[in-house]
PDB file of C-alpha atoms in Angstrom:
ATOM      1  CA  MET A   1       2.464  23.650  11.605  1.00 63.00           C
ATOM      2  CA  LEU A   2       4.995  20.555  13.779  1.00 69.00           C
ATOM      3  CA  GLU A   3       1.982  18.285  15.816  1.00 69.00           C
ATOM      4  CA  SER A   4       2.747  17.692  19.457  1.00 74.00           C
ATOM      5  CA  PRO A   5       5.795  15.255  20.379  1.00 78.00           C
ATOM      6  CA  VAL A   6       3.901  13.586  21.808  1.00 77.00           C
ATOM      7  CA  THR A   7       1.750  12.301  18.819  1.00 77.00           C
ATOM      8  CA  ALA A   8       3.790  12.621  15.457  1.00 78.00           C
ATOM      9  CA  ASP A   9       4.819   9.415  13.880  1.00 79.00           C
ATOM     10  CA  ILE A  10       7.870   8.545  11.900  1.00 83.00           C
ATOM     11  CA  PHE A  11       6.622  10.301   8.922  1.00 79.00           C
ATOM     12  CA  GLU A  12       5.896  13.544  10.419  1.00 80.00           C
ATOM     13  CA  ILE A  13       8.677  13.408  13.196  1.00 80.00           C
ATOM     14  CA  PHE A  14      10.882  13.078   9.531  1.00 80.00           C
ATOM     15  CA  GLY A  15       8.649  15.082   7.103  1.00 79.00           C
ATOM     16  CA  VAL A  16       8.286  12.449   4.249  1.00 76.00           C
ATOM     17  CA  LYS A  17       6.155  13.751   1.870  1.00 61.00           C
ATOM     18  CA  GLU A  18       6.417  10.777  -0.583  1.00 64.00           C
ATOM     19  CA  ARG A  19       4.631   8.330   0.518  1.00 74.00           C
ATOM     20  CA  GLU A  20       3.106   6.333  -2.393  1.00 78.00           C
ATOM     21  CA  ASN A  21       8.118   5.274  -2.133  1.00 82.00           C
ATOM     22  CA  THR A  22       8.395   5.241   1.764  1.00 86.00           C
ATOM     23  CA  TYR A  23       4.720   2.654   1.871  1.00 88.00           C
ATOM     24  CA  THR A  24       6.468   0.576  -0.703  1.00 88.00           C
ATOM     25  CA  ARG A  25      10.020   0.797   1.043  1.00 89.00           C
ATOM     26  CA  LEU A  26       8.782   0.312   4.503  1.00 92.00           C
ATOM     27  CA  LEU A  27       6.557  -2.660   3.174  1.00 92.00           C
ATOM     28  CA  ALA A  28       9.757  -4.430   0.854  1.00 92.00           C
ATOM     29  CA  TYR A  29      11.487  -4.245   4.962  1.00 93.00           C
ATOM     30  CA  LEU A  30       8.458  -5.595   6.782  1.00 94.00           C
ATOM     31  CA  LEU A  31       8.173  -8.462   4.005  1.00 92.00           C
ATOM     32  CA  LYS A  32      12.026  -9.371   4.898  1.00 90.00           C
ATOM     33  CA  ALA A  33      11.039  -9.656   8.536  1.00 94.00           C
ATOM     34  CA  SER A  34       8.388 -12.135   8.425  1.00 93.00           C
ATOM     35  CA  PRO A  35       7.808 -15.041   6.013  1.00 88.00           C
ATOM     36  CA  GLY A  36       4.342 -15.208   7.254  1.00 90.00           C
ATOM     37  CA  LEU A  37       2.845 -11.953   5.950  1.00 92.00           C
ATOM     38  CA  CYS A  38       5.483 -13.096   2.233  1.00 88.00           C
ATOM     39  CA  ASP A  39       3.510 -16.443   3.148  1.00 85.00           C
ATOM     40  CA  ARG A  40      -0.173 -14.369   2.625  1.00 89.00           C
ATOM     41  CA  LEU A  41       0.945 -12.153  -0.265  1.00 89.00           C
ATOM     42  CA  ILE A  42       1.865 -15.358  -1.799  1.00 85.00           C
ATOM     43  CA  LYS A  43      -2.029 -16.387  -0.908  1.00 86.00           C
ATOM     44  CA  HIS A  44      -3.955 -14.208  -1.445  1.00 88.00           C
ATOM     45  CA  ALA A  45      -2.000 -13.087  -4.811  1.00 85.00           C
ATOM     46  CA  PHE A  46      -2.429 -17.106  -6.125  1.00 81.00           C
ATOM     47  CA  GLY A  47      -5.240 -17.766  -4.154  1.00 78.00           C
ATOM     48  CA  SER A  48      -3.281 -20.746  -3.297  1.00 69.00           C
ATOM     49  CA  PRO A  49       0.084 -20.776  -1.545  1.00 65.00           C
ATOM     50  CA  VAL A  50       2.679 -22.521  -3.339  1.00 64.00           C
ATOM     51  CA  PRO A  51       4.839 -25.001  -1.829  1.00 62.00           C
ATOM     52  CA  PRO A  52       8.014 -24.251   1.045  1.00 64.00           C
ATOM     53  CA  ALA A  53      10.182 -21.301  -0.475  1.00 62.00           C
ATOM     54  CA  ALA A  54      14.413 -22.039  -0.484  1.00 63.00           C
ATOM     55  CA  ALA A  55      14.392 -18.688  -0.770  1.00 74.00           C
ATOM     56  CA  PHE A  56      12.575 -15.564  -0.819  1.00 76.00           C
ATOM     57  CA  SER A  57      14.498 -12.267  -3.179  1.00 83.00           C
ATOM     58  CA  ILE A  58      12.740  -8.528  -2.461  1.00 86.00           C
ATOM     59  CA  GLU A  59      13.621  -5.761  -4.585  1.00 85.00           C
ATOM     60  CA  CYS A  60      11.989  -2.334  -5.208  1.00 85.00           C
ATOM     61  CA  GLN A  61      11.838  -0.259  -7.481  1.00 80.00           C
ATOM     62  CA  THR A  62      13.366  -3.044 -10.254  1.00 73.00           C
ATOM     63  CA  GLY A  63      12.177  -3.759 -13.948  1.00 70.00           C
ATOM     64  CA  LEU A  64      11.153  -6.832 -14.899  1.00 70.00           C
ATOM     65  CA  ASP A  65      12.878  -5.085 -18.476  1.00 75.00           C
ATOM     66  CA  PRO A  66      13.319  -0.935 -19.871  1.00 73.00           C
ATOM     67  CA  GLU A  67       9.682  -0.328 -19.804  1.00 77.00           C
ATOM     68  CA  ASN A  68       8.374  -2.048 -17.161  1.00 79.00           C
ATOM     69  CA  ILE A  69       9.320  -1.431 -13.364  1.00 81.00           C
ATOM     70  CA  PRO A  70       6.955  -2.422 -11.383  1.00 81.00           C
ATOM     71  CA  ASP A  71       7.083  -0.559  -6.649  1.00 82.00           C
ATOM     72  CA  LEU A  72       7.608  -4.465  -5.678  1.00 85.00           C
ATOM     73  CA  LEU A  73       8.898  -7.023  -7.283  1.00 85.00           C
ATOM     74  CA  LEU A  74       8.586 -10.849  -4.968  1.00 84.00           C
ATOM     75  CA  GLU A  75      11.058 -14.153  -6.215  1.00 82.00           C
ATOM     76  CA  VAL A  76      10.407 -17.081  -4.279  1.00 77.00           C
ATOM     77  CA  THR A  77      12.475 -20.122  -5.931  1.00 77.00           C
ATOM     78  CA  GLY A  78      10.584 -23.596  -4.829  1.00 71.00           C
ATOM     79  CA  GLU A  79      13.406 -26.751  -2.823  1.00 70.00           C
ATOM     80  CA  ALA A  80      13.112 -27.983  -6.129  1.00 68.00           C
ATOM     81  CA  GLY A  81      14.469 -24.899  -8.132  1.00 67.00           C
ATOM     82  CA  LYS A  82      10.989 -23.640  -9.275  1.00 68.00           C
ATOM     83  CA  ARG A  83      10.522 -20.104  -9.266  1.00 71.00           C
ATOM     84  CA  TRP A  84       7.351 -17.154  -9.063  1.00 73.00           C
ATOM     85  CA  ILE A  85       7.450 -14.151  -9.067  1.00 77.00           C
ATOM     86  CA  LEU A  86       4.845 -11.192  -7.706  1.00 80.00           C
ATOM     87  CA  PHE A  87       4.451  -7.788  -8.287  1.00 80.00           C
ATOM     88  CA  VAL A  88       3.028  -5.044  -6.178  1.00 86.00           C
ATOM     89  CA  GLU A  89       2.173  -2.068  -7.707  1.00 82.00           C
ATOM     90  CA  SER A  90       1.274   0.835  -4.495  1.00 80.00           C
ATOM     91  CA  LYS A  91      -0.881   4.074  -4.735  1.00 79.00           C
ATOM     92  CA  VAL A  92      -2.081   5.887  -2.270  1.00 72.00           C
ATOM     93  CA  HIS A  93      -3.293   9.120  -4.040  1.00 64.00           C
ATOM     94  CA  ALA A  94      -3.067   8.130  -7.651  1.00 65.00           C
ATOM     95  CA  ILE A  95      -5.234   6.131 -10.312  1.00 67.00           C
ATOM     96  CA  GLU A  96      -3.775   2.772 -12.511  1.00 72.00           C
ATOM     97  CA  ASP A  97      -1.588   4.031 -15.371  1.00 72.00           C
ATOM     98  CA  GLY A  98      -3.479   2.991 -18.101  1.00 73.00           C
ATOM     99  CA  GLU A  99      -2.938  -1.054 -18.678  1.00 77.00           C
ATOM    100  CA  GLN A 100      -0.283  -0.950 -15.932  1.00 78.00           C
ATOM    101  CA  THR A 101      -0.894  -4.975 -14.778  1.00 80.00           C
ATOM    102  CA  THR A 102      -2.009  -5.803 -17.814  1.00 83.00           C
ATOM    103  CA  ARG A 103       1.689  -4.750 -19.056  1.00 82.00           C
ATOM    104  CA  TYR A 104       3.120  -5.500 -15.717  1.00 80.00           C
ATOM    105  CA  TYR A 105       1.879  -9.198 -15.309  1.00 78.00           C
ATOM    106  CA  ALA A 106       2.556  -9.833 -19.061  1.00 77.00           C
ATOM    107  CA  ALA A 107       6.280  -9.155 -18.458  1.00 77.00           C
ATOM    108  CA  CYS A 108       6.366 -11.455 -15.160  1.00 71.00           C
ATOM    109  CA  VAL A 109       4.122 -13.883 -16.468  1.00 57.00           C
ATOM    110  CA  VAL A 110       2.380 -15.006 -12.783  1.00 71.00           C
ATOM    111  CA  GLY A 111       1.112 -13.235 -10.377  1.00 75.00           C
ATOM    112  CA  GLY A 112       1.011  -9.450  -8.833  1.00 83.00           C
ATOM    113  CA  VAL A 113      -1.565  -7.439  -5.922  1.00 85.00           C
ATOM    114  CA  PHE A 114      -2.503  -3.660  -6.564  1.00 81.00           C
ATOM    115  CA  LEU A 115      -2.236  -2.171  -3.077  1.00 83.00           C
ATOM    116  CA  THR A 116      -4.419   0.732  -3.016  1.00 80.00           C
ATOM    117  CA  LEU A 117      -6.875   2.875  -0.395  1.00 76.00           C
ATOM    118  CA  LYS A 118     -10.372   0.964  -1.207  1.00 76.00           C
ATOM    119  CA  GLY A 119      -8.938  -2.203  -2.307  1.00 77.00           C
ATOM    120  CA  GLY A 120     -10.600  -1.290  -6.372  1.00 76.00           C
ATOM    121  CA  ALA A 121     -10.150  -3.910  -8.743  1.00 78.00           C
ATOM    122  CA  PRO A 122      -7.012  -3.484 -11.253  1.00 80.00           C
ATOM    123  CA  ARG A 123      -7.996  -3.824 -15.044  1.00 80.00           C
ATOM    124  CA  HIS A 124      -6.330  -7.028 -15.262  1.00 81.00           C
ATOM    125  CA  GLY A 125      -8.301  -9.393 -14.350  1.00 79.00           C
ATOM    126  CA  GLN A 126      -6.007 -12.216 -13.267  1.00 81.00           C
ATOM    127  CA  VAL A 127      -3.810  -8.909 -10.911  1.00 85.00           C
ATOM    128  CA  ARG A 128      -5.317  -9.508  -6.805  1.00 87.00           C
ATOM    129  CA  GLY A 129      -5.870  -5.539  -6.022  1.00 88.00           C
ATOM    130  CA  LEU A 130      -5.821  -4.934  -1.647  1.00 90.00           C
ATOM    131  CA  ALA A 131      -6.172  -2.323   0.727  1.00 89.00           C
ATOM    132  CA  HIS A 132      -3.656  -0.619   2.212  1.00 89.00           C
ATOM    133  CA  LYS A 133      -6.097  -1.390   5.421  1.00 90.00           C
ATOM    134  CA  ASP A 134      -6.085  -4.614   4.834  1.00 92.00           C
ATOM    135  CA  LEU A 135      -2.644  -5.340   4.562  1.00 93.00           C
ATOM    136  CA  ALA A 136      -2.789  -2.963   8.118  1.00 93.00           C
ATOM    137  CA  ASP A 137      -4.138  -6.414   9.552  1.00 95.00           C
ATOM    138  CA  TRP A 138      -2.348  -8.277   8.499  1.00 96.00           C
ATOM    139  CA  LEU A 139       0.562  -6.610   9.460  1.00 96.00           C
ATOM    140  CA  ASP A 140      -1.361  -6.599  13.522  1.00 95.00           C
ATOM    141  CA  ASP A 141      -0.659 -10.340  13.023  1.00 96.00           C
ATOM    142  CA  HIS A 142       3.064 -10.617  11.862  1.00 96.00           C
ATOM    143  CA  SER A 143       3.662  -7.714  14.873  1.00 96.00           C
ATOM    144  CA  ALA A 144       6.081  -9.767  16.753  1.00 96.00           C
ATOM    145  CA  ASP A 145       8.127 -10.799  13.688  1.00 96.00           C
ATOM    146  CA  PHE A 146       9.118  -7.336  12.901  1.00 95.00           C
ATOM    147  CA  ALA A 147      10.766  -6.855  16.376  1.00 94.00           C
ATOM    148  CA  VAL A 148      13.998  -7.632  15.643  1.00 91.00           C
ATOM    149  CA  ASN A 149      14.489  -3.153  14.916  1.00 94.00           C
ATOM    150  CA  PRO A 150      12.452  -1.158  16.943  1.00 93.00           C
ATOM    151  CA  MET A 151      12.698   1.156  14.607  1.00 92.00           C
ATOM    152  CA  LEU A 152      11.001  -0.833  11.897  1.00 94.00           C
ATOM    153  CA  GLN A 153       7.892  -2.380  14.576  1.00 95.00           C
ATOM    154  CA  GLY A 154       7.873   1.648  15.771  1.00 93.00           C
ATOM    155  CA  ALA A 155       7.060   2.185  11.152  1.00 92.00           C
ATOM    156  CA  ALA A 156       4.929  -0.559  11.039  1.00 94.00           C
ATOM    157  CA  ALA A 157       2.318   0.211  13.437  1.00 93.00           C
ATOM    158  CA  ALA A 158       2.632   4.110  12.332  1.00 90.00           C
ATOM    159  CA  TYR A 159       1.039   2.744   8.541  1.00 90.00           C
ATOM    160  CA  VAL A 160      -0.619   0.201  10.541  1.00 92.00           C
ATOM    161  CA  ALA A 161      -2.828   3.468  11.828  1.00 90.00           C
ATOM    162  CA  ARG A 162      -2.786   5.365   9.325  1.00 87.00           C
ATOM    163  CA  ALA A 163      -4.486   3.423   7.407  1.00 87.00           C
ATOM    164  CA  ARG A 164      -6.675   3.166   9.339  1.00 88.00           C
ATOM    165  CA  VAL A 165      -8.349   6.716   9.584  1.00 81.00           C
ATOM    166  CA  GLU A 166     -10.677   6.935   7.595  1.00 76.00           C
ATOM    167  CA  PRO A 167     -11.780   9.415   5.187  1.00 67.00           C
ATOM    168  CA  PRO A 168     -14.427  11.696   4.918  1.00 63.00           C
ATOM    169  CA  ILE A 169     -17.392  10.563   2.937  1.00 65.00           C
ATOM    170  CA  ALA A 170     -19.338  13.638   1.134  1.00 61.00           C
ATOM    171  CA  GLY A 171     -22.363  13.187   1.984  1.00 62.00           C
ATOM    172  CA  ASP A 172     -26.358  14.434   1.635  1.00 62.00           C
ATOM    173  CA  ASP A 173     -26.244  16.699   4.809  1.00 64.00           C
ATOM    174  CA  THR A 174     -22.098  17.359   4.703  1.00 64.00           C
ATOM    175  CA  ARG A 175     -20.515  20.156   5.080  1.00 65.00           C
ATOM    176  CA  LEU A 176     -16.840  21.490   3.278  1.00 62.00           C
ATOM    177  CA  LYS A 177     -16.158  22.500   6.931  1.00 64.00           C
ATOM    178  CA  ALA A 178     -16.099  18.915   7.652  1.00 62.00           C
ATOM    179  CA  LEU A 179     -14.367  17.979   4.551  1.00 61.00           C
ATOM    180  CA  LEU A 180     -11.332  19.770   4.761  1.00 60.00           C
ATOM    181  CA  GLU A 181     -10.382  18.804   8.442  1.00 62.00           C
ATOM    182  CA  ARG A 182      -6.700  17.232   8.588  1.00 61.00           C
ATOM    183  CA  ARG A 183      -7.141  13.819   8.968  1.00 58.00           C
ATOM    184  CA  ASP A 184      -3.673  11.978   8.907  1.00 62.00           C
ATOM    185  CA  GLY A 185      -4.734   8.541   6.631  1.00 64.00           C
ATOM    186  CA  LEU A 186      -1.965   7.603   4.331  1.00 66.00           C
ATOM    187  CA  ILE A 187      -1.991  10.556   2.658  1.00 61.00           C
ATOM    188  CA  PRO A 188      -2.430  13.896   5.168  1.00 55.00           C
ATOM    189  CA  ARG A 189      -4.576  16.827   4.132  1.00 50.00           C
ATOM    190  CA  LEU A 190      -5.369  14.929   0.877  1.00 47.00           C
ATOM    191  CA  ALA A 191      -7.167  12.277   2.922  1.00 49.00           C
ATOM    192  CA  GLY A 192     -10.157  14.380   1.863  1.00 55.00           C
ATOM    193  CA  ALA A 193      -9.594  15.329  -1.979  1.00 55.00           C
ATOM    194  CA  GLU A 194     -12.413  13.143  -3.654  1.00 56.00           C
ATOM    195  CA  ALA A 195     -15.555  13.124  -1.165  1.00 58.00           C
ATOM    196  CA  ILE A 196     -14.600  17.057  -1.366  1.00 58.00           C
ATOM    197  CA  ALA A 197     -14.648  17.398  -5.397  1.00 59.00           C
ATOM    198  CA  ALA A 198     -18.102  14.837  -4.767  1.00 59.00           C
ATOM    199  CA  ALA A 199     -19.153  17.716  -2.613  1.00 60.00           C
ATOM    200  CA  CYS A 200     -18.535  20.439  -5.337  1.00 62.00           C
ATOM    201  CA  ALA A 201     -20.144  18.859  -7.544  1.00 60.00           C
ATOM    202  CA  THR A 202     -23.414  17.783  -6.187  1.00 62.00           C
ATOM    203  CA  LYS A 203     -23.783  21.479  -4.350  1.00 60.00           C
ATOM    204  CA  LEU A 204     -23.440  20.091  -0.874  1.00 57.00           C
ATOM    205  CA  PRO A 205     -23.880  23.090   2.483  1.00 57.00           C
ATOM    206  CA  GLU A 206     -20.931  24.717   2.449  1.00 57.00           C
ATOM    207  CA  TRP A 207     -20.466  25.698   6.066  1.00 54.00           C
TER     208      TRP A 207
END
């Protein structure tokens, strides 16, 4: 069913189905467009900013080695030639696969960010968690950097709007009908899956 042309965003218009990879590619382009956003991500990963960078390199689905391929790899080269490597693993409707963050951290030996809907803790203690809605706040702060490309600017705004849609909560008085309502978050039509499962497990009122 088509949305109204007045309200449909770029993801809806193009019928994007594979949201996780799409959001990762979008983040890569946003990082390329905004040195300030890069600095913020690096500071979040390492706890403090690295020295002034001479160059950034950002790639999607690039292997640290043949068996470890994170969603996004950010390489920073400092003025003295020192290199920092940061990986980002992004999830919207999946959980960490085994010891994913541990393997990636061991392979890159520097830092990592685990991007999820709720910002939950990754399995490796040195990898920092980050929620999509918190990333959306960062994008707002650096939105002027995305004006170099109206398409990029529009995609960033659409991502921010979707990241801020709260999924339904399965409370004691919640009816299943409310959990089945469409909510166009980062994973439309599936945003309530976790809540529906909780509702079924606790036998909440059906309607």
